[in-house]
Amino acid sequence: DTAVSQTPKYLVTQMGNDKSIKCEQNLGHDTMYWYKQDSKKFLKIMFSYNNKELIINETVPNRFSPKSPDKAHLNLHINSLELGDSAVYFCASSQEGGGVYGYTFGSGTRLTVV
Amino acid sequence: GNSVTQMEGPVTLSEEAFLTINCTYTATGYPSLFWYVQYPGEGLQLLLKATKADDKGSNKGFEATYRKETTSFHLEKGSVQVSDSAVYFCALSDRNNQGGKLIFGQGTELSVKP
């Protein structure tokens, strides 16, 4: 059983399109996250939800909108895609906000905007 | 603000060599410290962690000790294998605020040659 699963694994799309990435966790964790990994492998947090409530919203263009229908799911919708959005997007989850136990990551979604 | 600095990569070693990857941090409060590993094409996996000063985290032959006096959490392994080739990330979490947000270092790529 996959603990944190993301779909799709690869996404190639044209500039200006709108796309969504889905994430589901079956660990019973209360907190879920989206991270962006750039071409130099640098990881930066984008959003965090705790039990469907947004608790972290870093400086991210408002073209990115997370949605959490329940605590096991956190989706990421991106409007008007730009070349600079090309990256690997990781979903993660944790119990107790991750401060003690760390995160469990999904395998990533590689987004390529052409 | 909180930050993590890792030694620059890539690091190239021969099999059975000794590994050290340096990590230092800046944080207010009392962070938890983590090492994550990312194998090619995969998500990040928690390798080891330490939650208070002088704690030693260990897993799969890797070790790191939480040194508050030097604000460091260096990763070591006595004898690396080809299968250890991956990118290693040091991270910290300030349990007292920011929703348990993990802040990552820039990653250090390790390549082990037979």
PDB file of C-alpha atoms in Angstrom:
ATOM      1  CA  ASP A   1       0.000   0.000   0.000  1.00  0.00           C
ATOM      2  CA  THR A   2       1.352   3.382  -1.027  1.00  0.00           C
ATOM      3  CA  ALA A   3       1.363   5.739   1.964  1.00  0.00           C
ATOM      4  CA  VAL A   4       1.358   9.038   0.041  1.00  0.00           C
ATOM      5  CA  SER A   5       0.361   8.798  -3.591  1.00  0.00           C
ATOM      6  CA  GLN A   6       0.431  11.546  -6.196  1.00  0.00           C
ATOM      7  CA  THR A   7      -1.021  11.577  -9.671  1.00  0.00           C
ATOM      8  CA  PRO A   8       0.069  12.062 -12.329  1.00  0.00           C
ATOM      9  CA  LYS A   9       3.754  11.176 -12.073  1.00  0.00           C
ATOM     10  CA  TYR A  10       4.575  13.138 -15.235  1.00  0.00           C
ATOM     11  CA  LEU A  11       2.727  16.097 -16.697  1.00  0.00           C
ATOM     12  CA  VAL A  12       3.710  17.868 -19.908  1.00  0.00           C
ATOM     13  CA  THR A  13       1.552  20.799 -20.898  1.00  0.00           C
ATOM     14  CA  GLN A  14       1.589  24.040 -22.841  1.00  0.00           C
ATOM     15  CA  MET A  15       1.941  27.527 -21.433  1.00  0.00           C
ATOM     16  CA  GLY A  16      -1.364  29.063 -20.454  1.00  0.00           C
ATOM     17  CA  ASN A  17      -3.089  25.774 -19.639  1.00  0.00           C
ATOM     18  CA  ASP A  18      -4.680  24.902 -16.293  1.00  0.00           C
ATOM     19  CA  LYS A  19      -3.707  21.647 -14.611  1.00  0.00           C
ATOM     20  CA  SER A  20      -4.248  19.787 -11.335  1.00  0.00           C
ATOM     21  CA  ILE A  21      -2.132  17.407  -9.313  1.00  0.00           C
ATOM     22  CA  LYS A  22      -3.801  15.090  -6.833  1.00  0.00           C
ATOM     23  CA  CYS A  23      -2.446  13.742  -3.555  1.00  0.00           C
ATOM     24  CA  GLU A  24      -3.836  11.174  -1.162  1.00  0.00           C
ATOM     25  CA  GLN A  25      -2.427   9.717   2.058  1.00  0.00           C
ATOM     26  CA  ASN A  26      -3.614   6.621   3.903  1.00  0.00           C
ATOM     27  CA  LEU A  27      -1.548   7.126   7.044  1.00  0.00           C
ATOM     28  CA  GLY A  28      -4.196   8.896   9.069  1.00  0.00           C
ATOM     29  CA  HIS A  29      -2.012  12.007   9.303  1.00  0.00           C
ATOM     30  CA  ASP A  30      -3.605  15.340  10.077  1.00  0.00           C
ATOM     31  CA  THR A  31      -1.225  17.591   8.145  1.00  0.00           C
ATOM     32  CA  MET A  32      -0.402  17.643   4.434  1.00  0.00           C
ATOM     33  CA  TYR A  33       2.017  19.760   2.419  1.00  0.00           C
ATOM     34  CA  TRP A  34       3.044  20.755  -1.063  1.00  0.00           C
ATOM     35  CA  TYR A  35       6.710  21.348  -1.800  1.00  0.00           C
ATOM     36  CA  LYS A  36       8.349  22.500  -5.034  1.00  0.00           C
ATOM     37  CA  GLN A  37      11.759  21.133  -6.060  1.00  0.00           C
ATOM     38  CA  ASP A  38      13.569  23.162  -8.684  1.00  0.00           C
ATOM     39  CA  SER A  39      16.134  22.019 -11.228  1.00  0.00           C
ATOM     40  CA  LYS A  40      18.943  22.417  -8.668  1.00  0.00           C
ATOM     41  CA  LYS A  41      17.102  20.108  -6.254  1.00  0.00           C
ATOM     42  CA  PHE A  42      16.219  22.955  -3.873  1.00  0.00           C
ATOM     43  CA  LEU A  43      13.017  22.249  -1.914  1.00  0.00           C
ATOM     44  CA  LYS A  44      10.653  25.003  -0.882  1.00  0.00           C
ATOM     45  CA  ILE A  45       7.373  24.682   0.941  1.00  0.00           C
ATOM     46  CA  MET A  46       4.323  26.083  -0.810  1.00  0.00           C
ATOM     47  CA  PHE A  47       1.338  25.162   1.322  1.00  0.00           C
ATOM     48  CA  SER A  48       0.347  23.241   4.401  1.00  0.00           C
ATOM     49  CA  TYR A  49      -3.082  22.067   5.531  1.00  0.00           C
ATOM     50  CA  ASN A  50      -4.032  20.714   8.932  1.00  0.00           C
ATOM     51  CA  ASN A  51      -7.284  18.785   8.959  1.00  0.00           C
ATOM     52  CA  LYS A  52      -8.571  20.704   5.912  1.00  0.00           C
ATOM     53  CA  GLU A  53      -7.516  24.095   7.251  1.00  0.00           C
ATOM     54  CA  LEU A  54      -4.811  26.132   5.489  1.00  0.00           C
ATOM     55  CA  ILE A  55      -1.997  26.883   7.956  1.00  0.00           C
ATOM     56  CA  ILE A  56       0.996  27.708   5.764  1.00  0.00           C
ATOM     57  CA  ASN A  57       0.791  29.747   2.600  1.00  0.00           C
ATOM     58  CA  GLU A  58       4.247  30.815   1.478  1.00  0.00           C
ATOM     59  CA  THR A  59       4.861  33.475  -1.116  1.00  0.00           C
ATOM     60  CA  VAL A  60       3.342  31.600  -4.018  1.00  0.00           C
ATOM     61  CA  PRO A  61       1.633  33.184  -7.059  1.00  0.00           C
ATOM     62  CA  ASN A  62      -2.126  33.112  -6.676  1.00  0.00           C
ATOM     63  CA  ARG A  63      -2.267  31.033  -9.849  1.00  0.00           C
ATOM     64  CA  PHE A  64      -1.579  28.147  -7.453  1.00  0.00           C
ATOM     65  CA  SER A  65      -4.570  27.082  -5.405  1.00  0.00           C
ATOM     66  CA  PRO A  66      -4.566  24.142  -3.012  1.00  0.00           C
ATOM     67  CA  LYS A  67      -7.768  22.360  -2.095  1.00  0.00           C
ATOM     68  CA  SER A  68      -8.297  19.866   0.698  1.00  0.00           C
ATOM     69  CA  PRO A  69     -11.697  18.126   0.513  1.00  0.00           C
ATOM     70  CA  ASP A  70     -10.818  16.004   3.563  1.00  0.00           C
ATOM     71  CA  LYS A  71      -7.761  15.404   5.678  1.00  0.00           C
ATOM     72  CA  ALA A  72      -6.590  12.517   3.497  1.00  0.00           C
ATOM     73  CA  HIS A  73      -6.477  14.554   0.286  1.00  0.00           C
ATOM     74  CA  LEU A  74      -4.670  17.695  -0.795  1.00  0.00           C
ATOM     75  CA  ASN A  75      -4.848  18.715  -4.443  1.00  0.00           C
ATOM     76  CA  LEU A  76      -2.947  21.468  -6.217  1.00  0.00           C
ATOM     77  CA  HIS A  77      -4.519  23.397  -9.065  1.00  0.00           C
ATOM     78  CA  ILE A  78      -2.391  25.656 -11.241  1.00  0.00           C
ATOM     79  CA  ASN A  79      -3.904  28.243 -13.584  1.00  0.00           C
ATOM     80  CA  SER A  80      -2.264  29.860 -16.588  1.00  0.00           C
ATOM     81  CA  LEU A  81       0.873  27.760 -16.460  1.00  0.00           C
ATOM     82  CA  GLU A  82       4.199  29.465 -17.117  1.00  0.00           C
ATOM     83  CA  LEU A  83       7.587  28.107 -18.179  1.00  0.00           C
ATOM     84  CA  GLY A  84       8.952  28.865 -14.706  1.00  0.00           C
ATOM     85  CA  ASP A  85       6.436  26.491 -13.142  1.00  0.00           C
ATOM     86  CA  SER A  86       8.389  23.547 -14.541  1.00  0.00           C
ATOM     87  CA  ALA A  87       9.628  21.592 -11.509  1.00  0.00           C
ATOM     88  CA  VAL A  88       8.968  18.493  -9.455  1.00  0.00           C
ATOM     89  CA  TYR A  89       6.101  18.933  -7.008  1.00  0.00           C
ATOM     90  CA  PHE A  90       6.052  16.794  -3.883  1.00  0.00           C
ATOM     91  CA  CYS A  91       3.157  16.108  -1.601  1.00  0.00           C
ATOM     92  CA  ALA A  92       3.902  15.078   1.980  1.00  0.00           C
ATOM     93  CA  SER A  93       2.051  14.320   5.174  1.00  0.00           C
ATOM     94  CA  SER A  94       2.897  14.218   8.858  1.00  0.00           C
ATOM     95  CA  GLN A  95       1.429  13.667  12.260  1.00  0.00           C
ATOM     96  CA  GLU A  96       1.691  16.436  14.870  1.00  0.00           C
ATOM     97  CA  GLY A  97       2.793  18.971  12.265  1.00  0.00           C
ATOM     98  CA  GLY A  98       5.982  17.067  11.426  1.00  0.00           C
ATOM     99  CA  GLY A  99       8.089  18.740  14.073  1.00  0.00           C
ATOM    100  CA  VAL A 100       9.057  15.535  15.821  1.00  0.00           C
ATOM    101  CA  TYR A 101       8.317  12.698  13.428  1.00  0.00           C
ATOM    102  CA  GLY A 102       9.179  14.294  10.098  1.00  0.00           C
ATOM    103  CA  TYR A 103       7.275  13.871   6.891  1.00  0.00           C
ATOM    104  CA  THR A 104       6.283  11.033   4.559  1.00  0.00           C
ATOM    105  CA  PHE A 105       6.702  12.131   0.948  1.00  0.00           C
ATOM    106  CA  GLY A 106       5.009  11.065  -2.224  1.00  0.00           C
ATOM    107  CA  SER A 107       7.114  10.117  -5.235  1.00  0.00           C
ATOM    108  CA  GLY A 108       6.614  13.468  -6.938  1.00  0.00           C
ATOM    109  CA  THR A 109       4.990  14.915 -10.048  1.00  0.00           C
ATOM    110  CA  ARG A 110       7.372  16.178 -12.706  1.00  0.00           C
ATOM    111  CA  LEU A 111       5.676  19.122 -14.410  1.00  0.00           C
ATOM    112  CA  THR A 112       7.104  20.334 -17.700  1.00  0.00           C
ATOM    113  CA  VAL A 113       5.631  23.452 -19.275  1.00  0.00           C
ATOM    114  CA  VAL A 114       6.463  23.935 -22.963  1.00  0.00           C
TER     115      VAL A 114
ATOM    116  CA  GLY B   1      14.901  33.261  10.081  1.00  0.00           C
ATOM    117  CA  ASN B   2      15.671  29.552  10.307  1.00  0.00           C
ATOM    118  CA  SER B   3      18.041  28.104   7.745  1.00  0.00           C
ATOM    119  CA  VAL B   4      20.130  25.024   6.918  1.00  0.00           C
ATOM    120  CA  THR B   5      23.458  24.972   5.094  1.00  0.00           C
ATOM    121  CA  GLN B   6      25.010  21.821   3.646  1.00  0.00           C
ATOM    122  CA  MET B   7      28.363  21.198   2.049  1.00  0.00           C
ATOM    123  CA  GLU B   8      28.455  21.614  -1.695  1.00  0.00           C
ATOM    124  CA  GLY B   9      28.256  18.588  -3.897  1.00  0.00           C
ATOM    125  CA  PRO B  10      28.704  16.466  -5.801  1.00  0.00           C
ATOM    126  CA  VAL B  11      30.708  14.212  -3.525  1.00  0.00           C
ATOM    127  CA  THR B  12      32.354  11.259  -5.265  1.00  0.00           C
ATOM    128  CA  LEU B  13      33.724   8.370  -3.228  1.00  0.00           C
ATOM    129  CA  SER B  14      34.979   4.866  -3.841  1.00  0.00           C
ATOM    130  CA  GLU B  15      33.089   1.942  -2.353  1.00  0.00           C
ATOM    131  CA  GLU B  16      33.949   1.319   1.336  1.00  0.00           C
ATOM    132  CA  ALA B  17      35.210   4.875   1.830  1.00  0.00           C
ATOM    133  CA  PHE B  18      34.213   6.961   4.871  1.00  0.00           C
ATOM    134  CA  LEU B  19      31.484   9.537   4.292  1.00  0.00           C
ATOM    135  CA  THR B  20      30.906  12.876   5.975  1.00  0.00           C
ATOM    136  CA  ILE B  21      28.351  15.395   4.740  1.00  0.00           C
ATOM    137  CA  ASN B  22      28.432  18.595   6.760  1.00  0.00           C
ATOM    138  CA  CYS B  23      25.253  20.344   7.869  1.00  0.00           C
ATOM    139  CA  THR B  24      24.935  23.459  10.003  1.00  0.00           C
ATOM    140  CA  TYR B  25      21.789  25.284  10.972  1.00  0.00           C
ATOM    141  CA  THR B  26      20.476  28.586  12.253  1.00  0.00           C
ATOM    142  CA  ALA B  27      17.331  28.465  14.332  1.00  0.00           C
ATOM    143  CA  THR B  28      15.469  30.153  17.113  1.00  0.00           C
ATOM    144  CA  GLY B  29      14.003  27.857  19.689  1.00  0.00           C
ATOM    145  CA  TYR B  30      14.786  24.147  19.835  1.00  0.00           C
ATOM    146  CA  PRO B  31      14.499  22.547  16.413  1.00  0.00           C
ATOM    147  CA  SER B  32      14.306  18.906  15.509  1.00  0.00           C
ATOM    148  CA  LEU B  33      16.885  17.872  12.922  1.00  0.00           C
ATOM    149  CA  PHE B  34      16.523  15.389  10.092  1.00  0.00           C
ATOM    150  CA  TRP B  35      18.412  13.766   7.252  1.00  0.00           C
ATOM    151  CA  TYR B  36      16.419  12.758   4.185  1.00  0.00           C
ATOM    152  CA  VAL B  37      17.641  10.778   1.181  1.00  0.00           C
ATOM    153  CA  GLN B  38      16.356  11.054  -2.384  1.00  0.00           C
ATOM    154  CA  TYR B  39      17.220   8.233  -4.788  1.00  0.00           C
ATOM    155  CA  PRO B  40      17.015   9.022  -8.517  1.00  0.00           C
ATOM    156  CA  GLY B  41      13.447   9.492  -9.706  1.00  0.00           C
ATOM    157  CA  GLU B  42      11.965   9.023  -6.252  1.00  0.00           C
ATOM    158  CA  GLY B  43      10.577  11.098  -3.419  1.00  0.00           C
ATOM    159  CA  LEU B  44      12.411  11.874  -0.204  1.00  0.00           C
ATOM    160  CA  GLN B  45      12.722   9.238   2.492  1.00  0.00           C
ATOM    161  CA  LEU B  46      13.444   9.965   6.128  1.00  0.00           C
ATOM    162  CA  LEU B  47      16.889   8.562   6.903  1.00  0.00           C
ATOM    163  CA  LEU B  48      17.334   9.572  10.543  1.00  0.00           C
ATOM    164  CA  LYS B  49      16.389  12.241  13.044  1.00  0.00           C
ATOM    165  CA  ALA B  50      17.281  13.808  16.384  1.00  0.00           C
ATOM    166  CA  THR B  51      14.947  15.881  18.493  1.00  0.00           C
ATOM    167  CA  LYS B  52      17.204  17.362  21.174  1.00  0.00           C
ATOM    168  CA  ALA B  53      20.793  18.305  21.847  1.00  0.00           C
ATOM    169  CA  ASP B  54      23.302  15.405  22.035  1.00  0.00           C
ATOM    170  CA  ASP B  55      20.800  12.937  20.535  1.00  0.00           C
ATOM    171  CA  LYS B  56      22.301  10.610  17.947  1.00  0.00           C
ATOM    172  CA  GLY B  57      20.140   9.467  15.064  1.00  0.00           C
ATOM    173  CA  SER B  58      21.131   6.309  13.208  1.00  0.00           C
ATOM    174  CA  ASN B  59      19.806   4.121  10.419  1.00  0.00           C
ATOM    175  CA  LYS B  60      21.256   1.803   7.762  1.00  0.00           C
ATOM    176  CA  GLY B  61      24.808   2.488   8.969  1.00  0.00           C
ATOM    177  CA  PHE B  62      24.370   6.272   8.809  1.00  0.00           C
ATOM    178  CA  GLU B  63      24.725   8.403  11.938  1.00  0.00           C
ATOM    179  CA  ALA B  64      24.364  12.053  12.903  1.00  0.00           C
ATOM    180  CA  THR B  65      24.666  13.757  16.287  1.00  0.00           C
ATOM    181  CA  TYR B  66      22.760  16.905  17.253  1.00  0.00           C
ATOM    182  CA  ARG B  67      25.443  19.379  18.386  1.00  0.00           C
ATOM    183  CA  LYS B  68      23.842  22.482  19.858  1.00  0.00           C
ATOM    184  CA  GLU B  69      27.165  24.120  20.704  1.00  0.00           C
ATOM    185  CA  THR B  70      28.316  24.044  17.079  1.00  0.00           C
ATOM    186  CA  THR B  71      24.767  24.124  15.572  1.00  0.00           C
ATOM    187  CA  SER B  72      25.661  21.110  13.446  1.00  0.00           C
ATOM    188  CA  PHE B  73      24.190  17.766  12.406  1.00  0.00           C
ATOM    189  CA  HIS B  74      26.824  16.134  10.213  1.00  0.00           C
ATOM    190  CA  LEU B  75      25.975  12.877   8.459  1.00  0.00           C
ATOM    191  CA  GLU B  76      28.520  10.047   8.613  1.00  0.00           C
ATOM    192  CA  LYS B  77      28.866   6.499   7.375  1.00  0.00           C
ATOM    193  CA  GLY B  78      31.856   4.290   7.914  1.00  0.00           C
ATOM    194  CA  SER B  79      31.767   2.377   4.637  1.00  0.00           C
ATOM    195  CA  VAL B  80      29.644   3.533   1.713  1.00  0.00           C
ATOM    196  CA  GLN B  81      28.189   1.279  -0.970  1.00  0.00           C
ATOM    197  CA  VAL B  82      27.264   1.969  -4.577  1.00  0.00           C
ATOM    198  CA  SER B  83      23.615   1.735  -3.505  1.00  0.00           C
ATOM    199  CA  ASP B  84      24.111   4.809  -1.254  1.00  0.00           C
ATOM    200  CA  SER B  85      24.405   7.017  -4.344  1.00  0.00           C
ATOM    201  CA  ALA B  86      21.641   9.590  -3.913  1.00  0.00           C
ATOM    202  CA  VAL B  87      20.979  13.189  -2.901  1.00  0.00           C
ATOM    203  CA  TYR B  88      21.043  13.818   0.860  1.00  0.00           C
ATOM    204  CA  PHE B  89      19.092  16.644   2.481  1.00  0.00           C
ATOM    205  CA  CYS B  90      19.537  18.047   5.959  1.00  0.00           C
ATOM    206  CA  ALA B  91      16.414  19.679   7.400  1.00  0.00           C
ATOM    207  CA  LEU B  92      15.115  21.301  10.523  1.00  0.00           C
ATOM    208  CA  SER B  93      11.715  21.817  12.019  1.00  0.00           C
ATOM    209  CA  ASP B  94      10.882  24.387  14.620  1.00  0.00           C
ATOM    210  CA  ARG B  95       8.288  22.626  16.696  1.00  0.00           C
ATOM    211  CA  ASN B  96       7.133  25.792  18.388  1.00  0.00           C
ATOM    212  CA  ASN B  97       5.750  27.601  15.408  1.00  0.00           C
ATOM    213  CA  GLN B  98       5.199  27.605  11.675  1.00  0.00           C
ATOM    214  CA  GLY B  99       3.064  24.466  11.712  1.00  0.00           C
ATOM    215  CA  GLY B 100       6.032  22.141  11.847  1.00  0.00           C
ATOM    216  CA  LYS B 101       7.359  23.429   8.556  1.00  0.00           C
ATOM    217  CA  LEU B 102      10.491  21.588   7.426  1.00  0.00           C
ATOM    218  CA  ILE B 103      13.265  23.799   6.126  1.00  0.00           C
ATOM    219  CA  PHE B 104      15.715  21.981   3.882  1.00  0.00           C
ATOM    220  CA  GLY B 105      19.337  22.518   3.009  1.00  0.00           C
ATOM    221  CA  GLN B 106      20.256  22.658  -0.658  1.00  0.00           C
ATOM    222  CA  GLY B 107      21.029  18.941  -0.885  1.00  0.00           C
ATOM    223  CA  THR B 108      24.340  17.129  -1.407  1.00  0.00           C
ATOM    224  CA  GLU B 109      24.675  14.658  -4.231  1.00  0.00           C
ATOM    225  CA  LEU B 110      26.695  11.560  -3.398  1.00  0.00           C
ATOM    226  CA  SER B 111      28.108   9.298  -6.074  1.00  0.00           C
ATOM    227  CA  VAL B 112      29.793   6.050  -5.002  1.00  0.00           C
ATOM    228  CA  LYS B 113      31.975   4.272  -7.560  1.00  0.00           C
ATOM    229  CA  PRO B 114      32.710   0.529  -7.454  1.00  0.00           C
TER     230      PRO B 114
END
